[in-house]
CSV table of C-alpha atoms in Angstrom, one decimal:
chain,number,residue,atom,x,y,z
A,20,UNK,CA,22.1,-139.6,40.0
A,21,UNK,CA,22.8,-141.3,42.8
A,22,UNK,CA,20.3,-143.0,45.4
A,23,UNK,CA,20.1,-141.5,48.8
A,24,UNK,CA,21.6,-143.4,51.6
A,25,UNK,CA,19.8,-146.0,53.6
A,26,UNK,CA,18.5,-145.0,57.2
A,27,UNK,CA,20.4,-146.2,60.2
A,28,UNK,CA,18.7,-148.8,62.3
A,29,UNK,CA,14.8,-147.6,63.1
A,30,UNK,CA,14.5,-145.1,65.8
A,31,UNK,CA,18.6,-144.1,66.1
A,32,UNK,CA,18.8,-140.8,64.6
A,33,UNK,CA,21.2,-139.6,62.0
A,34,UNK,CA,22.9,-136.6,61.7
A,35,UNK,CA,24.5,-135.4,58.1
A,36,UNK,CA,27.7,-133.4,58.6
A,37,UNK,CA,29.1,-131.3,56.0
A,38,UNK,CA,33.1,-131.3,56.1
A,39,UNK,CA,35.8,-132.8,58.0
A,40,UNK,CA,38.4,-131.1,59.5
A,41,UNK,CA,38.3,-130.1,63.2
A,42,UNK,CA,34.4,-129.8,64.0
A,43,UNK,CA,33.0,-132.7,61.9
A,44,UNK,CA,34.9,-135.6,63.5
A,45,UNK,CA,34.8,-134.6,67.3
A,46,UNK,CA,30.9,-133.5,66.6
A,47,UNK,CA,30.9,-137.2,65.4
A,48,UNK,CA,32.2,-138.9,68.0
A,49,UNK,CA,30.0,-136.9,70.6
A,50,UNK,CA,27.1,-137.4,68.8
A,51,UNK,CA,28.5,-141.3,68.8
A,52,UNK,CA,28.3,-141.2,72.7
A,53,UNK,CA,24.3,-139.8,72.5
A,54,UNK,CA,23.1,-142.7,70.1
A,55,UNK,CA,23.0,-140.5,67.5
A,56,UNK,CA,24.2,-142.3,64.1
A,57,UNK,CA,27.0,-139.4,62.4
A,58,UNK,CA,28.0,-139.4,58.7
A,59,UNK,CA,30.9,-137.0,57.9
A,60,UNK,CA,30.9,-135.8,54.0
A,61,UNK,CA,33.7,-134.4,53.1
A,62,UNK,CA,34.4,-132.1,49.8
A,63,UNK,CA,38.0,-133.1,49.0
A,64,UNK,CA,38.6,-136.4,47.2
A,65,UNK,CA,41.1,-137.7,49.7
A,66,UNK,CA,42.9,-136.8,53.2
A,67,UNK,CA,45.0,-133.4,52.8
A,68,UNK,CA,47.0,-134.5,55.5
A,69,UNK,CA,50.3,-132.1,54.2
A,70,UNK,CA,48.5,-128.8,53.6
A,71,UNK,CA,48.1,-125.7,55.4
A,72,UNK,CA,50.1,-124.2,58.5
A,73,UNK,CA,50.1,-124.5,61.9
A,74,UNK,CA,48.4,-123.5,65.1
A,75,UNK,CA,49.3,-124.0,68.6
A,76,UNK,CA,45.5,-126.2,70.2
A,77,UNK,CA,45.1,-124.3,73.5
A,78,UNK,CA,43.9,-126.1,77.0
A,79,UNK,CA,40.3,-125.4,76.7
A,80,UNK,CA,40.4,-127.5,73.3
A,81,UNK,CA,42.4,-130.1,74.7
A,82,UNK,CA,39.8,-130.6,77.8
A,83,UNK,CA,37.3,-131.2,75.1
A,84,UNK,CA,39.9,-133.9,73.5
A,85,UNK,CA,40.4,-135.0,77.0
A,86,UNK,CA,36.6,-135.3,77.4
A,87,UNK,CA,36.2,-137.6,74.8
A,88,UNK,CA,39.4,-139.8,75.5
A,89,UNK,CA,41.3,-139.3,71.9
A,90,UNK,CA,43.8,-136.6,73.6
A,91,UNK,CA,46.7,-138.8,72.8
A,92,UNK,CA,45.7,-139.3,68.9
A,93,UNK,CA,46.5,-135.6,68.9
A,94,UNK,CA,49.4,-135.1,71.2
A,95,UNK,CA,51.3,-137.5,68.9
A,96,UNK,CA,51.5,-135.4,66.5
A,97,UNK,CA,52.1,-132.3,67.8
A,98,UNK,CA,55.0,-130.7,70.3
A,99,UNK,CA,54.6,-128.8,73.6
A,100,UNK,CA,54.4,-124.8,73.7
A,101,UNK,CA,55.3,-124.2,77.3
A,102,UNK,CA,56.3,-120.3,77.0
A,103,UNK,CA,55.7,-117.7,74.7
A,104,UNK,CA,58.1,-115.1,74.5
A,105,UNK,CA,57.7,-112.0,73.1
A,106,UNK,CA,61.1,-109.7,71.4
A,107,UNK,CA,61.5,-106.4,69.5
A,108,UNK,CA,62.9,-105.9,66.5
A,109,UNK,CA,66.1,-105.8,68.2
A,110,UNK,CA,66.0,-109.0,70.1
A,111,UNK,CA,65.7,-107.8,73.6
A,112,UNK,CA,63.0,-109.5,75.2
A,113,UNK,CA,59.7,-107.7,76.6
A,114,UNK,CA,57.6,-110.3,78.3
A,115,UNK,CA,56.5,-113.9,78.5
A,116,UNK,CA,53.3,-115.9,78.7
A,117,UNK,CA,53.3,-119.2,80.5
A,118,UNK,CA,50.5,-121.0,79.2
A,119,UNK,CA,51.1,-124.3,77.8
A,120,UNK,CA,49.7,-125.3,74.5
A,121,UNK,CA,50.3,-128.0,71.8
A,122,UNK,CA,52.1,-127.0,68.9
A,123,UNK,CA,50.8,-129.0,65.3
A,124,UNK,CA,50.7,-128.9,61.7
A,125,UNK,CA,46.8,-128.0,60.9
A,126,UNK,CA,47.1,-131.0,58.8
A,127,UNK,CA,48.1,-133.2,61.4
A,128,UNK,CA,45.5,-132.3,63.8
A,129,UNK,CA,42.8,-133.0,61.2
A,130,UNK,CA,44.5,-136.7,60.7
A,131,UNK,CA,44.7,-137.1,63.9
A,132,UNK,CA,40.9,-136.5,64.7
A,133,UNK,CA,39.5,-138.1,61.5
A,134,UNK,CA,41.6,-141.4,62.5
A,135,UNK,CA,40.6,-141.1,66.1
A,136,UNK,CA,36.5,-141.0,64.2
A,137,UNK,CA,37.2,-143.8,61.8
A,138,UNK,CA,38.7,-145.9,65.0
A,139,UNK,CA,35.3,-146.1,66.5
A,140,UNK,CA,33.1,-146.7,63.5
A,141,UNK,CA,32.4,-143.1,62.2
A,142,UNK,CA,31.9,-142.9,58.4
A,143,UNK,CA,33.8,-140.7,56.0
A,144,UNK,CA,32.7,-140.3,53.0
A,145,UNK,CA,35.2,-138.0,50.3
A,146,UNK,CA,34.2,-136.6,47.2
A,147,UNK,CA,31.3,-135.4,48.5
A,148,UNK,CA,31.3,-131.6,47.6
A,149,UNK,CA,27.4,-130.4,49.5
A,150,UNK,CA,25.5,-128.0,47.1
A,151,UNK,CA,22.2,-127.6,48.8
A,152,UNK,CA,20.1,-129.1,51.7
A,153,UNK,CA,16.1,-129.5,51.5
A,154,UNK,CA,14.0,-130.0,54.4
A,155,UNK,CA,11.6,-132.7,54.8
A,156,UNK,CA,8.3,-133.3,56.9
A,157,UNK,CA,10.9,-135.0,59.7
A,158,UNK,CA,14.4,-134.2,58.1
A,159,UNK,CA,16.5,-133.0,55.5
A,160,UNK,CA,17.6,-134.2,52.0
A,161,UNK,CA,21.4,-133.3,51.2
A,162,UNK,CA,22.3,-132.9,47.4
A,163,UNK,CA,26.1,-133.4,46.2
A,164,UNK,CA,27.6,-132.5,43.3
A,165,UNK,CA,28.0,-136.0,42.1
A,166,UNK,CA,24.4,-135.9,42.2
A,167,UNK,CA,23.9,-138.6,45.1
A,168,UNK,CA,21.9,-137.7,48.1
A,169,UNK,CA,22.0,-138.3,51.6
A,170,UNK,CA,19.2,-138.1,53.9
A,171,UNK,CA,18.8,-137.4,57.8
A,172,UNK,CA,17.3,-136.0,61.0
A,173,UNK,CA,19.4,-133.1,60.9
A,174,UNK,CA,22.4,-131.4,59.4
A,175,UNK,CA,25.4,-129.6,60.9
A,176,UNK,CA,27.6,-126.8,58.8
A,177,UNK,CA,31.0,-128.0,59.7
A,178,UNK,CA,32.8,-126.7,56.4
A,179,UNK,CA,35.2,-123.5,57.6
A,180,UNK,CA,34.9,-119.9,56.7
A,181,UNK,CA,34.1,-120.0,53.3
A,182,UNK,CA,31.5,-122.4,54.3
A,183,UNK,CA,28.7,-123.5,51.7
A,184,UNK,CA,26.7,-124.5,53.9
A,185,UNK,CA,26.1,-121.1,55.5
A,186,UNK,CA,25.0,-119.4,52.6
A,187,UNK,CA,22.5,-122.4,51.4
A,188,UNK,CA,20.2,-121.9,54.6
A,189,UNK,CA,21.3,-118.1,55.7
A,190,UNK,CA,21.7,-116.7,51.6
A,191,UNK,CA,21.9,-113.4,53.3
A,192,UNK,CA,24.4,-113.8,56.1
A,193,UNK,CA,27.4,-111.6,56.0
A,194,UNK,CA,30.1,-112.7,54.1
A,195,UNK,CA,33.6,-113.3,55.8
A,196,UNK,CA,35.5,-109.7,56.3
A,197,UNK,CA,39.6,-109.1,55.6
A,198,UNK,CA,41.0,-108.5,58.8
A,199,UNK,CA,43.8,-106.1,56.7
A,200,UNK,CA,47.0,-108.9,58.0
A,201,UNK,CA,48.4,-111.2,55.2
A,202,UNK,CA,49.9,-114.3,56.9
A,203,UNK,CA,52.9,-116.7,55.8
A,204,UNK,CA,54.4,-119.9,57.3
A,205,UNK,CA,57.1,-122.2,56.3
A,206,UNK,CA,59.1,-124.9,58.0
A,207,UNK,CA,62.9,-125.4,57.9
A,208,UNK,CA,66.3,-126.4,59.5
A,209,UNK,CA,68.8,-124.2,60.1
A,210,UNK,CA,71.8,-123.6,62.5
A,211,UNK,CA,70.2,-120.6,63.4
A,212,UNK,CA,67.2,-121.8,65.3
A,213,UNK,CA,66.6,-121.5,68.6
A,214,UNK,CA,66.8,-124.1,71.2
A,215,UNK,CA,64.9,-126.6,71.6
A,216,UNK,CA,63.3,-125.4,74.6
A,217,UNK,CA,59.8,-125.4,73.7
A,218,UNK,CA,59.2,-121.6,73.5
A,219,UNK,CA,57.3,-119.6,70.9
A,220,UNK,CA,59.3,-116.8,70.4
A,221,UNK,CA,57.5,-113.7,68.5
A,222,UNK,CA,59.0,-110.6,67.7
A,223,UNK,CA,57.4,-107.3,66.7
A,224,UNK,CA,59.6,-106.7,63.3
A,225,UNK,CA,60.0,-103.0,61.9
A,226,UNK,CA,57.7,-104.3,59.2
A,227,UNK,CA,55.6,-107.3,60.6
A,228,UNK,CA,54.9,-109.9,63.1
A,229,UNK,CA,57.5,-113.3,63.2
A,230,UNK,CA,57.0,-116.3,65.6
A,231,UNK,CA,59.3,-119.6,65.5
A,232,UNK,CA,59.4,-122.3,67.7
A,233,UNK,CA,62.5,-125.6,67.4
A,234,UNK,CA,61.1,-128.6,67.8
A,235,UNK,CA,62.4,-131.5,69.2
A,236,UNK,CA,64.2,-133.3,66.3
A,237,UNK,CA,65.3,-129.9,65.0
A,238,UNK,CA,62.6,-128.8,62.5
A,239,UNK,CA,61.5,-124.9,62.8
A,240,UNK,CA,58.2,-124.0,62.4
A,241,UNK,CA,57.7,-120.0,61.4
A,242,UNK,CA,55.0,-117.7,60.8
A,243,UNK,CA,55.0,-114.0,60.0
A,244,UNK,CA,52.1,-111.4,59.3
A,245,UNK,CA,52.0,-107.8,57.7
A,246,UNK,CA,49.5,-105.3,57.4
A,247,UNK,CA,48.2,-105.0,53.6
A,248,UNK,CA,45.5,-102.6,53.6
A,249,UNK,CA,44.1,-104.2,50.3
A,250,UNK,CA,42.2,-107.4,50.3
A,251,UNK,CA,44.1,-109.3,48.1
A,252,UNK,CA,41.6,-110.9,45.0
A,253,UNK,CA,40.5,-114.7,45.8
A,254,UNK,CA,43.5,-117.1,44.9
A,255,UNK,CA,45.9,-114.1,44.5
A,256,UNK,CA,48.0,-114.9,47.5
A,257,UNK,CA,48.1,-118.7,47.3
A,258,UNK,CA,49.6,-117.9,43.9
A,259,UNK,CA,52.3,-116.5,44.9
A,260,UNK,CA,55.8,-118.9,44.8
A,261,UNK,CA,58.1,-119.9,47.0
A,262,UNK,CA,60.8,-117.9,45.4
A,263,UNK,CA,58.6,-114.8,45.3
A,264,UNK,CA,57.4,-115.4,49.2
A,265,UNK,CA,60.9,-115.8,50.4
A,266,UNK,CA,62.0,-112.7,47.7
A,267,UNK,CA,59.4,-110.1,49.6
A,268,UNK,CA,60.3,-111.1,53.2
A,269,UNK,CA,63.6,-111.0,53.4
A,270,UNK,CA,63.3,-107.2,52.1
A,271,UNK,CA,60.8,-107.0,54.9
A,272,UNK,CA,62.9,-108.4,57.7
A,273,UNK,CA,66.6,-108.0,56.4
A,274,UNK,CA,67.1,-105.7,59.2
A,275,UNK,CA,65.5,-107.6,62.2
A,276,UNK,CA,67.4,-109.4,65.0
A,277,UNK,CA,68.7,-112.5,64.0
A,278,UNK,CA,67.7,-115.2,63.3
A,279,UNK,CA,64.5,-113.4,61.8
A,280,UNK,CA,66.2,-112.9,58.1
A,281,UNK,CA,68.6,-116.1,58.0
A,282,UNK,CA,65.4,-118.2,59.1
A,283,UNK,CA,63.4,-117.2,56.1
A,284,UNK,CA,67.1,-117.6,53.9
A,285,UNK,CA,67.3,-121.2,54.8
A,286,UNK,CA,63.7,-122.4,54.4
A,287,UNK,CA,64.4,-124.9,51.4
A,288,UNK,CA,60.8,-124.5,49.6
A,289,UNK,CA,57.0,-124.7,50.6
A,290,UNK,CA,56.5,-121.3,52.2
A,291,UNK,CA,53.1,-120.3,51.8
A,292,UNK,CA,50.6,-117.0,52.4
A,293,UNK,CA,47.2,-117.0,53.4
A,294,UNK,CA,44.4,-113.5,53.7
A,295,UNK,CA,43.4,-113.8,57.4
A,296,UNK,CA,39.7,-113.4,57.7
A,297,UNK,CA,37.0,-113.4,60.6
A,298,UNK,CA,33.2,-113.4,60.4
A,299,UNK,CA,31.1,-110.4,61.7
A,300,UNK,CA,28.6,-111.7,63.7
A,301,UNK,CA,25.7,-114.0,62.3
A,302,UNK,CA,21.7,-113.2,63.5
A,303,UNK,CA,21.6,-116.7,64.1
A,304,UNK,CA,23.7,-119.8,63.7
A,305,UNK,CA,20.9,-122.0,62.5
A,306,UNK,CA,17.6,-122.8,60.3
A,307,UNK,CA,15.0,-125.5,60.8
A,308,UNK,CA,17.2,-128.5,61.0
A,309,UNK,CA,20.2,-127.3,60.1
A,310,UNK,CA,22.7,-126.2,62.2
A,311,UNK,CA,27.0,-124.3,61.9
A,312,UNK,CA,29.3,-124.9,63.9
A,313,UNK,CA,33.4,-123.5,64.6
A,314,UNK,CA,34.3,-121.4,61.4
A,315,UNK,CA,31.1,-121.8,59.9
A,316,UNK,CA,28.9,-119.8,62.1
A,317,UNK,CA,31.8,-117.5,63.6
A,318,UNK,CA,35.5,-117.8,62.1
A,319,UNK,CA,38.1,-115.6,64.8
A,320,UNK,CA,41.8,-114.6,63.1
A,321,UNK,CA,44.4,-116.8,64.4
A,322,UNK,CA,46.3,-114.1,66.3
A,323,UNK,CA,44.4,-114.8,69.8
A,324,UNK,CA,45.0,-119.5,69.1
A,325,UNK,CA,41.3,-120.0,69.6
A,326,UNK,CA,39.8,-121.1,66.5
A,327,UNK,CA,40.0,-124.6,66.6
A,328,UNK,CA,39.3,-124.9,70.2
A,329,UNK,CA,36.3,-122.9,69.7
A,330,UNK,CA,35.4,-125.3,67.1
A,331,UNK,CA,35.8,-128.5,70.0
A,332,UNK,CA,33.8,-126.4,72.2
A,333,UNK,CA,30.8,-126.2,70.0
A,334,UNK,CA,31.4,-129.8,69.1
A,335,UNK,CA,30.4,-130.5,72.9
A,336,UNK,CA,27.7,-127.9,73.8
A,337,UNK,CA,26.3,-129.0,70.6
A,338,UNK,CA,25.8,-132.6,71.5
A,339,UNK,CA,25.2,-131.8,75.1
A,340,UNK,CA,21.8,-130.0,73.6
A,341,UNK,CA,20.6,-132.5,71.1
A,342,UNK,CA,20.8,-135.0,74.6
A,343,UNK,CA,19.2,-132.9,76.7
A,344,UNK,CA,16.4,-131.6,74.3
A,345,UNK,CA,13.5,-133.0,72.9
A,346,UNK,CA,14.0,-131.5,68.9
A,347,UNK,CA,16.8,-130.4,67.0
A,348,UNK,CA,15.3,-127.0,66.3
A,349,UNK,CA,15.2,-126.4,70.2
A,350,UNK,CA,18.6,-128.0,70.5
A,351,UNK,CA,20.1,-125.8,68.3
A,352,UNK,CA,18.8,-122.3,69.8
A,353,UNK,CA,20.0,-123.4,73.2
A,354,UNK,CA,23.7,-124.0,72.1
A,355,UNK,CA,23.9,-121.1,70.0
A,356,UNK,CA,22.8,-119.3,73.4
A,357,UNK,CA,25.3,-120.9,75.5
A,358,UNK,CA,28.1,-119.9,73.1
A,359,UNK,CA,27.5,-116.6,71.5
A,360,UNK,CA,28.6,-114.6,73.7
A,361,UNK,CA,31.8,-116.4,74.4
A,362,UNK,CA,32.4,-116.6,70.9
A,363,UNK,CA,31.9,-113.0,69.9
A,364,UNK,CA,34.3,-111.9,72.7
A,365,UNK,CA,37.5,-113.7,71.6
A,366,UNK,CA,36.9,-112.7,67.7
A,367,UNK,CA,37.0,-108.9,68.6
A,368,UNK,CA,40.1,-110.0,71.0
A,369,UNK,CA,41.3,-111.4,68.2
A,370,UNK,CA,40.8,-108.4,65.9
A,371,UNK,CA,42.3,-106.0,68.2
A,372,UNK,CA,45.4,-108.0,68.7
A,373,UNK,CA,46.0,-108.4,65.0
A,374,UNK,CA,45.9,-104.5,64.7
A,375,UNK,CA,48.4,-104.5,67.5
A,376,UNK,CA,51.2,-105.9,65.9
A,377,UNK,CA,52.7,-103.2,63.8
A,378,UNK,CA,54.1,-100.1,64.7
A,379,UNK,CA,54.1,-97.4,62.0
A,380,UNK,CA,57.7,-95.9,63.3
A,381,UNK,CA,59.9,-95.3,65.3
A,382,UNK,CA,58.5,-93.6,68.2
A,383,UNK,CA,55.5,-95.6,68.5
A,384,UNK,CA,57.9,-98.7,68.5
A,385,UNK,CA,59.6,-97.3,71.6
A,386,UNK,CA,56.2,-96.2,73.4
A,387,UNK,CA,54.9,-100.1,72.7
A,388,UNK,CA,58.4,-101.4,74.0
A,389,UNK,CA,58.2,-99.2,77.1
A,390,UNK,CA,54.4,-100.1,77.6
A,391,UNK,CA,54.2,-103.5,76.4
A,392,UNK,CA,55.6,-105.2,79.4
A,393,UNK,CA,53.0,-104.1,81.6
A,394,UNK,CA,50.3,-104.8,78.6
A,395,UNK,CA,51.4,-108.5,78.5
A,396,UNK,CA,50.9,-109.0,82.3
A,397,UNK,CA,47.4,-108.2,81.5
A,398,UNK,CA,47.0,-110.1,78.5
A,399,UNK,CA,48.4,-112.9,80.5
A,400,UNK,CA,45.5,-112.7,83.3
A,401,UNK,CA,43.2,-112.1,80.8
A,402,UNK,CA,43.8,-115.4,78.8
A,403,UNK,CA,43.8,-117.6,82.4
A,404,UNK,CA,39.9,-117.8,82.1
A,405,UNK,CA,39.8,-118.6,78.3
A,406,UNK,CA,42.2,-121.3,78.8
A,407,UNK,CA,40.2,-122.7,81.8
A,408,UNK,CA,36.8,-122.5,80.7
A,409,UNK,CA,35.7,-126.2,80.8
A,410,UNK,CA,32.6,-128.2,79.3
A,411,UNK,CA,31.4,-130.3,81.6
A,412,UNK,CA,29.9,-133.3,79.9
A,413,UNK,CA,27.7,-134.8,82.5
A,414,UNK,CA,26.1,-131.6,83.5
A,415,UNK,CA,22.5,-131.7,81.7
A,416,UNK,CA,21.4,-128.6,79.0
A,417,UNK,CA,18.2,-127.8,80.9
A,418,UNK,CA,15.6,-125.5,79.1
A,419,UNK,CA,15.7,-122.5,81.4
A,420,UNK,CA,18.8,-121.8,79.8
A,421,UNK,CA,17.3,-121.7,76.2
């Protein structure tokens, strides 16, 4: 067994975070800013820099990048969205958004962060897979797998939508629900792309939901959902092969406007398929000293881009609160206050526009194509303020808004 981790220097606080993709490292570095000594434990036993698909980071996450001055470790890695465009099954274009976001690998942006921690003296610690937390008289005692310990004043669930974390301080919370989509992404080259323009084009298939953006240097990133009314079992979808992903969408989108089908033809290998989940509401996002935060305390499906700049924005309301207030157990109920009801709103924006992407024939498919148009002009006005919302650091966490 191993021996729990020295203190930081005496009075400094230290804060045991559990995972490290997008909310553990910014939390990190916020917590840096505050005086407050951050430890990031991570389950994996190295970097899985190459895994996973993409997302597009909107605005509001890179004000928080912004905030903290590591927008450029990001951005380096990523290419601009500046338009989304949105097609039929035909091709004939129905609307466009304007917004400008950054297009990355979900791999990449997790590099990109976790170097951006390591820069400025955050530790990372890997093969640290958490299995339970204990609180003490003034903290809490963290138990790995390996059997080592760590101890500190507090401890933050940053560990996704499956998180273990979660379920060791809220054993009843409710579990993670199937949203009914199935999503797949791969990346290729082909002479069919489109320009490299910088616009997200996504069409509404006769039998699912495809998006592809060039980037500059050539390489097409793609994603596609369907409607599966079975929740697939755990694992059963990331089983499936290449050969076999490719196999079933082409007999999905043979008949869709080019270059839907000869996009999907020419990806080479690596396409991959993933259940797209959210999380019903929690009671509460925290216990005693322990505290969730992005996917952990409220995971939103991807078709709305906010999940990881949701996660940013609890990274800074977080630290904002543990500055402002006097204890971590007051700290905590004043940023889940702040950002509930934000939150909650975008996951059931989410959900509805994930059930808006098929049409079950032909007739609804012309009603959505005559209608859409004015739909999107909506959607557009309605995604100004979520873009814009802003955290300002400066502005103190007072306790009349507790």
């Amino acid at each position: 067994m191993g021996n729990p981790q020295e203190p930081g220097p005496e009075g400094q606080r230290r804060a045991l975070l559990i995972g490290c993709g997008i909310a553990g490292p910014v939390l990190a570095l916020f917590l840096q800013r505050i005086g407050v000594e951050a430890v990031i434990h991570e389950a994996s036993e190295e970097p899985r820099d190459d895994v996973g698909a993409f997302l597009n980071l909107a605005p509001n996450g890179l004000a928080v990048l912004e905030t903290l001055g590591i927008r450029d470790n990001v951005e380096r890695y990523g290419s601009p969205t500046t338009s989304t465009a949105f097609l039929n099954h035909r091709g004939k274009q129905l609307g466009e958004n304007p917004a400008e976001t950054l297009l990355l690998k979900r791999g990449l942006l997790n590099k990109g962060l976790r170097e951006a921690a390591v820069e400025r003296g955050i530790t990372v610690e890997f093969g640290k897979f958490f299995e339970s937390v204990t609180e003490t008289e003034d903290g809490v005692t963290v138990r790995f797998r390996d059997g080592s310990t760590a101890e500190g004043d507090f401890m933050v669930g940053c560990d996704g939508i499956h998180s273990k974390s979660r379920y060791s301080v809220l054993p009843n919370a409710p579990r993670p629900t199937y949203t009914g989509v199935i999503g797949t992404a791969g990346y290729t080259r082909s002479r069919y792309g489109a320009p490299e323009d910088g616009t997200m084009r996504m069409s509404f298939c006769l039998d699912g939901f495809f998006g592809h953006q060039t980037t500059p240097g050539g390489e097409i990133y793609w994603f596609e959902n369907y409607h599966q009314s079975r929740e697939p079992a755990r694992g059963e979808i990331e089983a499936v092969t290449h050969e076999e992903w490719q196999r079933r969408l082409l007999a999905k989108h043979r008949k869709d406007h080019y270059p839907v089908p000869q996009l999907i033809e020419d990806t080479p290998a690596g396409i991959i398929g993933y259940p797209i989940y959210d999380m019903p509401s929690l009671p509460t996002w925290y216990k005693g000293r322990v505290c969730l935060v992005g996917d952990a305390a409220h995971a939103t499906s991807p078709h709305v881009g906010q999940g990881a700049s949701m996660a940013m924005e609890d990274a800074i309301v977080l630290a904002k609160c543990l500055r402002d207030l006097d204890a971590p157990e007051r700290a905590f109920a004043a940023y889940q206050n702040i950002r509930k009801g934000r939150v909650e709103k975008i996951i059931k924006e989410g959900r509805k526009t994930g059930n808006q992407k098929a049409a079950a024939n032909g007739f609804q498919r012309a009603v959505r194509d005559l209608v859409l148009p004015f739909f999107l002009k909506l959607g557009v006005k309605a995604t100004e303020p979520v873009y814009s919302y802003r955290v300002p650091w400066d502005e103190p966490v007072t306790p009349a808004r507790v």
